[in-house]
Structures are given as C-alpha cells and as structure tokens.
Amino acid sequence: MGIKIKSMKQSDFKDNETLELFKETGGNILLTTVDDVINWGRSNSLWPLTFATSCCGIEMMAAGAARHDFARFGFEVYRASPRQADLIVVAGTIVRKMAPVLKRLYDQIADPKYVIAMGACAVSGGPFFYNTYSVIRGVEHVIPVDVYIPGCPPRPEALLYGVMQLQRKVKSESIMNMRDYDREHLEGTIPPKYKLNDSQSE
Amino acid sequence: MSNEELKQFILTIVPKAEFTESKELLTVSIPKENLKKLVKALKDSAETTFDYLFNLTGVDYADHMTVVYHLESTRYHHCVVIKAQIPGRDDVSIETISDIYKTADFHEREVYDFFGITFKNHPDMRRIFLDEIAPDIGHPLRKDYVDEINIIER
Ligand code: SF4
C-alpha cells in the first residue's frame, strides 16, 4: 500500500521506497484510520511562512503566483506570522547574522512543523561554499530539514515536486511515534564552529 | 558644469589631483590629506553644489587602501567620484566627512567594519554590522584576512 498524493501518480515519485519504509505499518485499525484522517488534514493544508532571504525567494513567489499556483496542492497561502505557519521554505542564503533569526522563527512555529531547504545555498552553502566568512553552509546546521531541493535556483516545478514529497512524508507519520520537537531542539544541530554567542541563541 | 569645468575647478583646489575619465563619471584621485578641503569646497561653492553623497566605500589594493566617495548635485545633476589614496595598510586612517554629510556617519562605520580604516574625528567610531556576529571577527574584506574556522579556501 503506497502513500497516496492526489495530484501525482505514485510512479512519478523518484525513490519511492525510502518514504514507504518510513511509514510504519502495524497498530490497530482504529489508530491507522485516525492517522489517515489527521495526515490527510495536515498534508493538505501546509501553510508556508513568508520567508525568503535571496534569489530563490523569487522562484518561491513564482510558485505561489497564478501560473504555477501551489495553492492547488494545499499550500494555500503564505503566512506572515510563524504562529500561523506550518512550514518554512528556506529560500536563499543564510548568513551568520540571519541564522539566529531563522532559529527563532522556527522555534515560534507551532508543532507539527516542517522545513524545506530550497536551493543550493540552503542545502550546502552552494555558490558561497568557498572563501566566505559569513555564509552558513547548509541550513541543517541551524534547523532540522525535511526536504532538500537542489538547484540554483530550483524552478517552481522543482519546488512543487519538493512540496509533494513533503506531503508524502507527512502522510507517513503516525500519532504512535510523533516527532519530539523539544528533544530535537535540545540536541541542537548547530556544530561547535557555528556556536552563536549567548545573546543570540536564546 | 561639464566634466572639463569640474576638472579645472578641482585643480584650483588640489593641484596634485589626477583624473581618469571612465564611461560616465569623472574620477579624481587625490592624496588623503586634501580630501576634506576638496569635499568642503565642492559642497559649498555655488557653481558646484555637491549636496548629495550617494556612496562611500573602501577598496583594498594590497599595497595601499582607498576610500571612494560618490558625490552628486541635486541642482545641476553632475557627479564626481573622489578616490582618496591612503598609503600603507596598517593603522590606516583618514579624516571623517561626517560633519559635512550626515550620511557619511554610518557609511564610514561600515568601511571601518569591513576594512579597518579608521576615520579621525568621527563622533562614534564603532563597528556597525559585524559586532553582532562576533566582536573579534576582524575586518573580513581586507586582502590579508584569515579565518581558519569559517573560511574554506579554494
Ligand atoms: S541557490 Fe542560487 S538562486 Fe538560490 S539563493 Fe542561492 S545563489 Fe540564489
């Protein structure tokens, strides 16, 4: 039994097995049914935060505008407040000065929350990997990432593919083993060389 | 004023000035001691009236440093680029012009932040951006900047 995404055929997803394995079967009929209902709701109303730090943000806006219109898939509307958002699309370069702000925005989002790293900059530092004193090489040093979308910048179609992969990931969740966001927060993913000084990392 | 007239005007104030005429903007290169005198004259004299400093930045040429000033007149719409040459690269300093143009205040702090050029008689010579990352970060746009932790060389 695969994870169904309404707007996309199962065969159109590359690398199906990883996410299928993600979904732990078992449990009783009642719980899996509850899961299905909850995941249906969550995955079809993922609202992204209005957050774009550079050029990739333009593609993200294009994905939200009429031609590509990712509202079709439930990414309804950009929210200007993290309190109302479910998802951060990190669209752009994150520099050392921006990192604490991003971390704070992520912390302000209510659970469950998801992160898409869009573009080479957010994935690994991209074009700014070498010879820079300021760029964070990959947003996973600051917050945990669910889906990586490569490209510089990725086309809006690539973002659509990425958000549908995220929908599949959301659909593989179960209330039996919820993600422990507090734990993730405490363990932190910031390696020592990026330790932000005390005043910034509240 | 045409570029030619501007040239003559600048030469009367700073005889040592050297000119290069690039695509559109008249560029004048002067020793740093003459900077303040020249800027003041360009702003105050009625026929030039350079009342708008629209850019101020620094350049590290490895053997010397330069501070670049872009001036414009909102009345006559002529522009001039002044390059103040600072010999050497350690403990470099230049006179501030923040008392002539208020906007130079933050710009000079930015140049100090990234290049380590200090501006004498500046009212508030502190870093402006980088102290939030780390107070001991140094001046990262200098050619001799090294940061073994954060920079991966290629
Ligand atoms: S990945 Fe490329 S397009 Fe995207 S923010 Fe970085 S430089 Fe810009």
Tab-separated table of C-alpha atoms and ligand atoms in Angstrom:
chain	number	residue	atom	x	y	z
A	1	MET	CA	0.000	0.000	0.000
A	2	GLY	CA	1.556	3.233	-1.060
A	3	ILE	CA	1.116	6.718	0.211
A	4	LYS	CA	-1.374	8.467	-1.994
A	5	ILE	CA	-0.950	12.023	-3.145
A	6	LYS	CA	-3.958	13.060	-5.102
A	7	SER	CA	-2.280	15.267	-7.662
A	8	MET	CA	0.616	12.991	-8.514
A	9	LYS	CA	0.990	9.381	-9.639
A	10	GLN	CA	2.934	7.074	-7.370
A	11	SER	CA	5.273	6.193	-10.230
A	12	ASP	CA	6.174	9.839	-10.725
A	13	PHE	CA	7.995	9.981	-7.427
A	14	LYS	CA	11.608	9.026	-7.707
A	15	ASP	CA	12.971	6.890	-4.872
A	16	ASN	CA	9.691	5.606	-3.561
A	17	GLU	CA	10.996	3.038	-1.120
A	18	THR	CA	12.572	5.370	1.408
A	19	LEU	CA	9.346	7.043	2.292
A	20	GLU	CA	7.316	3.852	2.098
A	21	LEU	CA	9.651	2.364	4.689
A	22	PHE	CA	9.150	5.464	6.759
A	23	LYS	CA	5.514	4.600	7.231
A	24	GLU	CA	5.482	2.049	9.961
A	25	THR	CA	2.629	-0.313	9.450
A	26	GLY	CA	1.075	-2.268	12.246
A	27	GLY	CA	-1.011	-0.814	15.039
A	28	ASN	CA	-4.683	-1.389	15.087
A	29	ILE	CA	-7.307	-0.375	12.616
A	30	LEU	CA	-8.645	2.442	14.736
A	31	LEU	CA	-5.258	4.179	15.087
A	32	THR	CA	-4.244	3.877	11.460
A	33	THR	CA	-7.599	5.280	10.468
A	34	VAL	CA	-7.137	8.193	12.832
A	35	ASP	CA	-3.663	8.666	11.357
A	36	ASP	CA	-5.090	8.742	7.885
A	37	VAL	CA	-7.584	11.421	8.809
A	38	ILE	CA	-5.052	13.568	10.659
A	39	ASN	CA	-2.422	13.191	7.963
A	40	TRP	CA	-4.930	13.956	5.259
A	41	GLY	CA	-5.739	17.203	7.030
A	42	ARG	CA	-2.161	18.145	7.809
A	43	SER	CA	-0.678	17.339	4.458
A	44	ASN	CA	-3.318	19.228	2.523
A	45	SER	CA	-3.141	22.439	4.464
A	46	LEU	CA	0.546	23.137	4.878
A	47	TRP	CA	0.906	26.878	5.093
A	48	PRO	CA	4.355	28.282	4.449
A	49	LEU	CA	5.906	31.177	6.256
A	50	THR	CA	6.673	34.267	4.199
A	51	PHE	CA	10.404	33.844	4.422
A	52	ALA	CA	12.859	34.382	1.609
A	53	THR	CA	16.375	35.676	2.001
A	54	SER	CA	17.593	35.946	-1.581
A	55	CYS	CA	17.182	34.980	-5.250
A	56	CYS	CA	15.490	31.631	-4.589
A	57	GLY	CA	12.718	33.615	-2.968
A	58	ILE	CA	11.754	34.924	-6.395
A	59	GLU	CA	11.151	31.380	-7.606
A	60	MET	CA	9.198	30.653	-4.464
A	61	MET	CA	6.991	33.662	-5.146
A	62	ALA	CA	6.564	32.453	-8.718
A	63	ALA	CA	5.465	29.078	-7.394
A	64	GLY	CA	2.834	30.841	-5.337
A	65	ALA	CA	1.614	33.057	-8.171
A	66	ALA	CA	-1.020	32.303	-10.781
A	67	ARG	CA	0.951	30.320	-13.352
A	68	HIS	CA	2.256	27.643	-11.016
A	69	ASP	CA	-0.098	28.247	-8.134
A	70	PHE	CA	0.848	25.837	-5.415
A	71	ALA	CA	-2.394	26.594	-3.645
A	72	ARG	CA	-3.722	23.796	-5.880
A	73	PHE	CA	-1.932	21.310	-3.667
A	74	GLY	CA	-2.899	22.782	-0.343
A	75	PHE	CA	-0.014	25.158	0.191
A	76	GLU	CA	-2.714	27.607	0.467
A	77	VAL	CA	-1.385	30.924	1.489
A	78	TYR	CA	1.842	32.435	2.765
A	79	ARG	CA	1.503	33.431	6.380
A	80	ALA	CA	3.305	36.468	7.625
A	81	SER	CA	3.483	35.168	11.191
A	82	PRO	CA	5.225	31.987	12.278
A	83	ARG	CA	2.380	31.387	14.719
A	84	GLN	CA	0.095	30.636	11.797
A	85	ALA	CA	2.561	28.759	9.607
A	86	ASP	CA	3.339	25.033	9.397
A	87	LEU	CA	6.307	25.153	7.110
A	88	ILE	CA	9.394	27.200	6.394
A	89	VAL	CA	10.692	27.156	2.854
A	90	VAL	CA	14.234	28.357	3.388
A	91	ALA	CA	14.623	30.093	0.056
A	92	GLY	CA	18.040	31.648	-0.028
A	93	THR	CA	21.392	32.163	1.556
A	94	ILE	CA	21.562	32.060	5.324
A	95	VAL	CA	24.373	34.114	6.780
A	96	ARG	CA	25.688	34.050	10.297
A	97	LYS	CA	23.684	37.117	11.175
A	98	MET	CA	20.468	35.619	9.842
A	99	ALA	CA	20.885	32.216	11.485
A	100	PRO	CA	19.656	33.201	14.969
A	101	VAL	CA	16.638	34.897	13.419
A	102	LEU	CA	15.789	31.789	11.411
A	103	LYS	CA	16.183	29.638	14.503
A	104	ARG	CA	13.846	31.873	16.429
A	105	LEU	CA	11.235	31.797	13.642
A	106	TYR	CA	11.437	28.023	13.569
A	107	ASP	CA	11.003	27.849	17.324
A	108	GLN	CA	7.965	30.093	17.136
A	109	ILE	CA	6.107	27.814	14.744
A	110	ALA	CA	3.649	25.522	16.485
A	111	ASP	CA	4.146	21.752	16.151
A	112	PRO	CA	3.984	19.957	13.790
A	113	LYS	CA	6.413	21.975	11.708
A	114	TYR	CA	8.382	21.233	8.600
A	115	VAL	CA	11.352	22.712	6.797
A	116	ILE	CA	12.189	22.669	3.109
A	117	ALA	CA	15.714	23.679	2.143
A	118	MET	CA	15.281	25.251	-1.263
A	119	GLY	CA	18.282	25.847	-3.495
A	120	ALA	CA	21.976	25.181	-3.308
A	121	CYS	CA	22.525	27.868	-0.686
A	122	ALA	CA	20.126	26.371	1.805
A	123	VAL	CA	21.274	22.831	1.025
A	124	SER	CA	25.025	23.349	1.374
A	125	GLY	CA	26.058	26.963	1.021
A	126	GLY	CA	26.068	26.484	-2.732
A	127	PRO	CA	27.940	29.144	-4.668
A	128	PHE	CA	29.173	30.608	-1.395
A	129	PHE	CA	30.772	27.442	-0.106
A	130	TYR	CA	34.352	28.630	-0.575
A	131	ASN	CA	36.133	31.769	0.607
A	132	THR	CA	33.373	33.251	2.674
A	133	TYR	CA	33.410	34.318	6.261
A	134	SER	CA	29.683	34.797	6.652
A	135	VAL	CA	27.576	32.129	4.935
A	136	ILE	CA	26.222	29.122	6.831
A	137	ARG	CA	26.980	26.036	4.737
A	138	GLY	CA	23.605	24.435	4.755
A	139	VAL	CA	20.594	25.366	6.794
A	140	GLU	CA	20.668	21.996	8.567
A	141	HIS	CA	23.337	23.499	10.794
A	142	VAL	CA	20.622	25.695	12.272
A	143	ILE	CA	17.299	23.845	11.999
A	144	PRO	CA	16.358	20.260	11.025
A	145	VAL	CA	15.419	19.872	7.355
A	146	ASP	CA	12.753	17.582	5.906
A	147	VAL	CA	13.137	18.025	2.158
A	148	TYR	CA	16.105	19.257	0.152
A	149	ILE	CA	15.531	20.803	-3.264
A	150	PRO	CA	18.746	21.268	-5.264
A	151	GLY	CA	19.187	23.877	-7.966
A	152	CYS	CA	20.369	27.441	-8.251
A	153	PRO	CA	17.601	28.419	-8.223
A	154	PRO	CA	15.247	25.420	-8.492
A	155	ARG	CA	12.425	26.002	-10.930
A	156	PRO	CA	8.943	26.379	-9.457
A	157	GLU	CA	8.185	22.874	-10.759
A	158	ALA	CA	11.043	21.570	-8.649
A	159	LEU	CA	9.568	23.308	-5.642
A	160	LEU	CA	6.195	21.730	-6.430
A	161	TYR	CA	7.853	18.318	-6.562
A	162	GLY	CA	9.561	19.084	-3.272
A	163	VAL	CA	6.374	20.118	-1.525
A	164	MET	CA	4.627	16.992	-2.760
A	165	GLN	CA	7.472	14.912	-1.384
A	166	LEU	CA	6.847	16.716	1.880
A	167	GLN	CA	3.179	15.788	1.671
A	168	ARG	CA	4.193	12.156	1.292
A	169	LYS	CA	6.450	12.493	4.281
A	170	VAL	CA	3.654	13.990	6.346
A	171	LYS	CA	1.387	11.163	5.267
A	172	SER	CA	3.910	8.633	6.555
A	173	GLU	CA	3.670	9.984	10.088
A	174	SER	CA	1.755	8.290	12.848
A	175	ILE	CA	0.429	9.518	16.155
A	176	MET	CA	2.029	6.402	17.635
A	177	ASN	CA	5.512	7.790	17.138
A	178	MET	CA	5.293	11.532	16.998
A	179	ARG	CA	8.338	13.621	16.372
A	180	ASP	CA	9.718	15.072	19.556
A	181	TYR	CA	10.424	18.645	18.636
A	182	ASP	CA	11.607	19.658	22.093
A	183	ARG	CA	14.178	16.916	22.043
A	184	GLU	CA	15.374	17.960	18.618
A	185	HIS	CA	15.638	21.469	19.886
A	186	LEU	CA	17.730	20.468	22.874
A	187	GLU	CA	20.062	18.227	20.947
A	188	GLY	CA	20.526	21.025	18.505
A	189	THR	CA	22.139	20.650	15.170
A	190	ILE	CA	24.487	23.583	15.298
A	191	PRO	CA	28.043	22.252	15.160
A	192	PRO	CA	30.505	23.895	17.539
A	193	LYS	CA	32.128	26.065	14.931
A	194	TYR	CA	28.870	27.851	14.366
A	195	LYS	CA	28.138	28.379	18.050
A	196	LEU	CA	26.190	31.539	18.201
A	197	ASN	CA	27.091	33.710	21.130
A	198	ASP	CA	24.855	33.763	24.150
A	199	SER	CA	22.892	36.889	23.448
A	200	GLN	CA	21.736	35.416	20.142
A	201	SER	CA	20.898	31.810	20.846
A	202	GLU	CA	18.050	32.057	23.262
B	1	MET	CA	29.082	72.081	-15.058
B	2	SER	CA	30.686	69.927	-17.681
B	3	ASN	CA	33.377	67.437	-16.689
B	4	GLU	CA	36.031	69.732	-18.145
B	5	GLU	CA	34.930	72.654	-15.985
B	6	LEU	CA	34.759	70.420	-12.949
B	7	LYS	CA	38.298	69.310	-13.658
B	8	GLN	CA	39.541	72.907	-13.709
B	9	PHE	CA	37.619	73.655	-10.525
B	10	ILE	CA	39.131	70.693	-8.688
B	11	LEU	CA	42.631	71.525	-9.924
B	12	THR	CA	42.417	75.000	-8.388
B	13	ILE	CA	41.780	73.395	-5.001
B	14	VAL	CA	44.005	70.326	-5.238
B	15	PRO	CA	46.757	70.878	-7.827
B	16	LYS	CA	48.021	67.326	-7.261
B	17	ALA	CA	44.767	65.731	-8.370
B	18	GLU	CA	44.895	63.049	-11.064
B	19	PHE	CA	41.961	62.367	-13.342
B	20	THR	CA	40.701	59.343	-15.139
B	21	GLU	CA	37.599	59.717	-17.211
B	22	SER	CA	35.715	56.460	-17.354
B	23	LYS	CA	32.429	55.813	-19.104
B	24	GLU	CA	30.340	58.478	-17.499
B	25	LEU	CA	31.650	59.643	-14.176
B	26	LEU	CA	34.584	61.953	-13.716
B	27	THR	CA	37.009	60.239	-11.377
B	28	VAL	CA	39.620	62.102	-9.414
B	29	SER	CA	42.359	60.579	-7.355
B	30	ILE	CA	43.827	62.660	-4.529
B	31	PRO	CA	46.089	62.204	-1.516
B	32	LYS	CA	44.095	61.693	1.661
B	33	GLU	CA	45.246	64.969	3.237
B	34	ASN	CA	43.371	67.009	0.651
B	35	LEU	CA	40.098	65.158	0.927
B	36	LYS	CA	38.282	67.286	3.429
B	37	LYS	CA	39.292	70.542	1.807
B	38	LEU	CA	38.095	69.343	-1.582
B	39	VAL	CA	34.794	67.927	-0.394
B	40	LYS	CA	34.013	71.065	1.547
B	41	ALA	CA	34.766	73.277	-1.457
B	42	LEU	CA	32.694	71.098	-3.782
B	43	LYS	CA	29.767	71.272	-1.466
B	44	ASP	CA	29.924	74.937	-0.546
B	45	SER	CA	30.770	76.727	-3.758
B	46	ALA	CA	27.672	77.956	-5.565
B	47	GLU	CA	28.503	76.677	-9.028
B	48	THR	CA	29.155	73.084	-7.971
B	49	THR	CA	26.782	72.492	-5.025
B	50	PHE	CA	27.537	68.818	-4.487
B	51	ASP	CA	24.866	68.357	-1.858
B	52	TYR	CA	24.386	64.615	-2.092
B	53	LEU	CA	26.860	61.905	-1.060
B	54	PHE	CA	25.332	58.839	-2.637
B	55	ASN	CA	28.025	56.293	-1.997
B	56	LEU	CA	31.029	55.864	0.245
B	57	THR	CA	33.075	52.720	0.196
B	58	GLY	CA	36.547	51.330	0.693
B	59	VAL	CA	38.934	49.384	-1.512
B	60	ASP	CA	41.946	47.313	-0.517
B	61	TYR	CA	44.604	47.419	-3.252
B	62	ALA	CA	47.006	45.209	-1.267
B	63	ASP	CA	49.770	47.855	-1.179
B	64	HIS	CA	47.548	50.774	-0.277
B	65	MET	CA	43.960	51.468	0.718
B	66	THR	CA	41.459	53.761	-0.895
B	67	VAL	CA	38.222	55.343	0.235
B	68	VAL	CA	35.837	56.168	-2.620
B	69	TYR	CA	33.274	58.956	-2.433
B	70	HIS	CA	30.498	59.445	-4.987
B	71	LEU	CA	29.056	62.948	-4.973
B	72	GLU	CA	26.118	64.328	-6.876
B	73	SER	CA	24.482	67.697	-7.137
B	74	THR	CA	20.716	67.572	-6.980
B	75	ARG	CA	20.593	71.036	-8.527
B	76	TYR	CA	22.944	70.638	-11.513
B	77	HIS	CA	22.860	66.820	-11.793
B	78	HIS	CA	26.568	66.425	-12.214
B	79	CYS	CA	28.548	63.739	-10.434
B	80	VAL	CA	32.105	63.206	-9.372
B	81	VAL	CA	33.948	60.242	-7.904
B	82	ILE	CA	36.703	61.046	-5.446
B	83	LYS	CA	39.266	58.401	-4.615
B	84	ALA	CA	41.256	59.289	-1.539
B	85	GLN	CA	44.531	57.351	-1.558
B	86	ILE	CA	45.846	56.153	1.793
B	87	PRO	CA	49.412	54.832	1.656
B	88	GLY	CA	50.275	51.684	3.597
B	89	ARG	CA	47.801	49.209	5.023
B	90	ASP	CA	48.401	49.027	8.759
B	91	ASP	CA	46.753	51.508	11.095
B	92	VAL	CA	45.330	53.392	8.150
B	93	SER	CA	43.198	56.417	8.876
B	94	ILE	CA	41.583	59.331	7.101
B	95	GLU	CA	39.709	62.442	8.169
B	96	THR	CA	35.948	61.983	8.578
B	97	ILE	CA	33.489	63.904	6.435
B	98	SER	CA	30.510	63.046	8.609
B	99	ASP	CA	30.356	66.671	9.740
B	100	ILE	CA	29.831	67.715	6.114
B	101	TYR	CA	27.438	64.940	5.086
B	102	LYS	CA	25.494	63.333	7.908
B	103	THR	CA	25.012	60.200	5.836
B	104	ALA	CA	28.742	59.573	5.874
B	105	ASP	CA	28.423	58.683	9.547
B	106	PHE	CA	27.070	55.138	9.019
B	107	HIS	CA	28.957	54.624	5.769
B	108	GLU	CA	32.245	55.351	7.464
B	109	ARG	CA	31.411	52.978	10.258
B	110	GLU	CA	30.719	50.327	7.624
B	111	VAL	CA	34.061	50.935	5.925
B	112	TYR	CA	35.735	50.701	9.309
B	113	ASP	CA	33.885	47.474	9.987
B	114	PHE	CA	34.948	45.742	6.785
B	115	PHE	CA	38.351	47.314	6.056
B	116	GLY	CA	39.688	48.565	9.374
B	117	ILE	CA	40.183	52.113	8.079
B	118	THR	CA	39.623	54.493	10.974
B	119	PHE	CA	38.071	57.884	10.420
B	120	LYS	CA	39.605	60.620	12.523
B	121	ASN	CA	37.254	62.899	14.488
B	122	HIS	CA	34.290	60.670	13.715
B	123	PRO	CA	31.720	61.143	16.520
B	124	ASP	CA	31.108	57.419	17.055
B	125	MET	CA	33.811	55.220	15.530
B	126	ARG	CA	32.409	51.771	16.309
B	127	ARG	CA	31.570	48.710	14.241
B	128	ILE	CA	28.135	48.763	12.692
B	129	PHE	CA	27.296	45.250	11.426
B	130	LEU	CA	29.764	42.580	12.344
B	131	ASP	CA	29.881	43.015	16.104
B	132	GLU	CA	26.650	41.049	16.227
B	133	ILE	CA	28.339	38.019	14.663
B	134	ALA	CA	31.456	38.175	16.793
B	135	PRO	CA	33.270	41.158	18.284
B	136	ASP	CA	36.673	39.704	17.403
B	137	ILE	CA	35.882	38.895	13.800
B	138	GLY	CA	38.484	41.268	12.363
B	139	HIS	CA	37.989	43.124	9.112
B	140	PRO	CA	36.888	40.490	6.613
B	141	LEU	CA	37.139	42.399	3.319
B	142	ARG	CA	40.860	43.054	3.741
B	143	LYS	CA	43.051	41.090	1.376
B	144	ASP	CA	45.117	39.641	4.199
B	145	TYR	CA	42.112	38.418	6.179
B	146	VAL	CA	42.355	34.887	7.513
B	147	ASP	CA	39.699	32.927	9.360
B	148	GLU	CA	40.678	29.318	9.765
B	149	ILE	CA	37.408	28.228	11.276
B	150	ASN	CA	34.821	29.651	8.921
B	151	ILE	CA	36.595	30.036	5.607
B	152	ILE	CA	37.249	27.093	3.317
B	153	GLU	CA	39.934	28.232	0.915
B	154	ARG	CA	39.990	27.309	-2.712
C	1	SF4	S1	20.813	28.755	-4.517
C	1	SF4	FE1	21.326	30.193	-6.150
C	1	SF4	S2	19.367	31.163	-6.638
C	1	SF4	FE2	19.134	30.202	-4.647
C	1	SF4	S3	19.619	31.777	-3.133
C	1	SF4	FE3	21.489	30.650	-3.549
C	1	SF4	S4	22.519	31.820	-5.157
C	1	SF4	FE4	20.375	32.463	-5.128
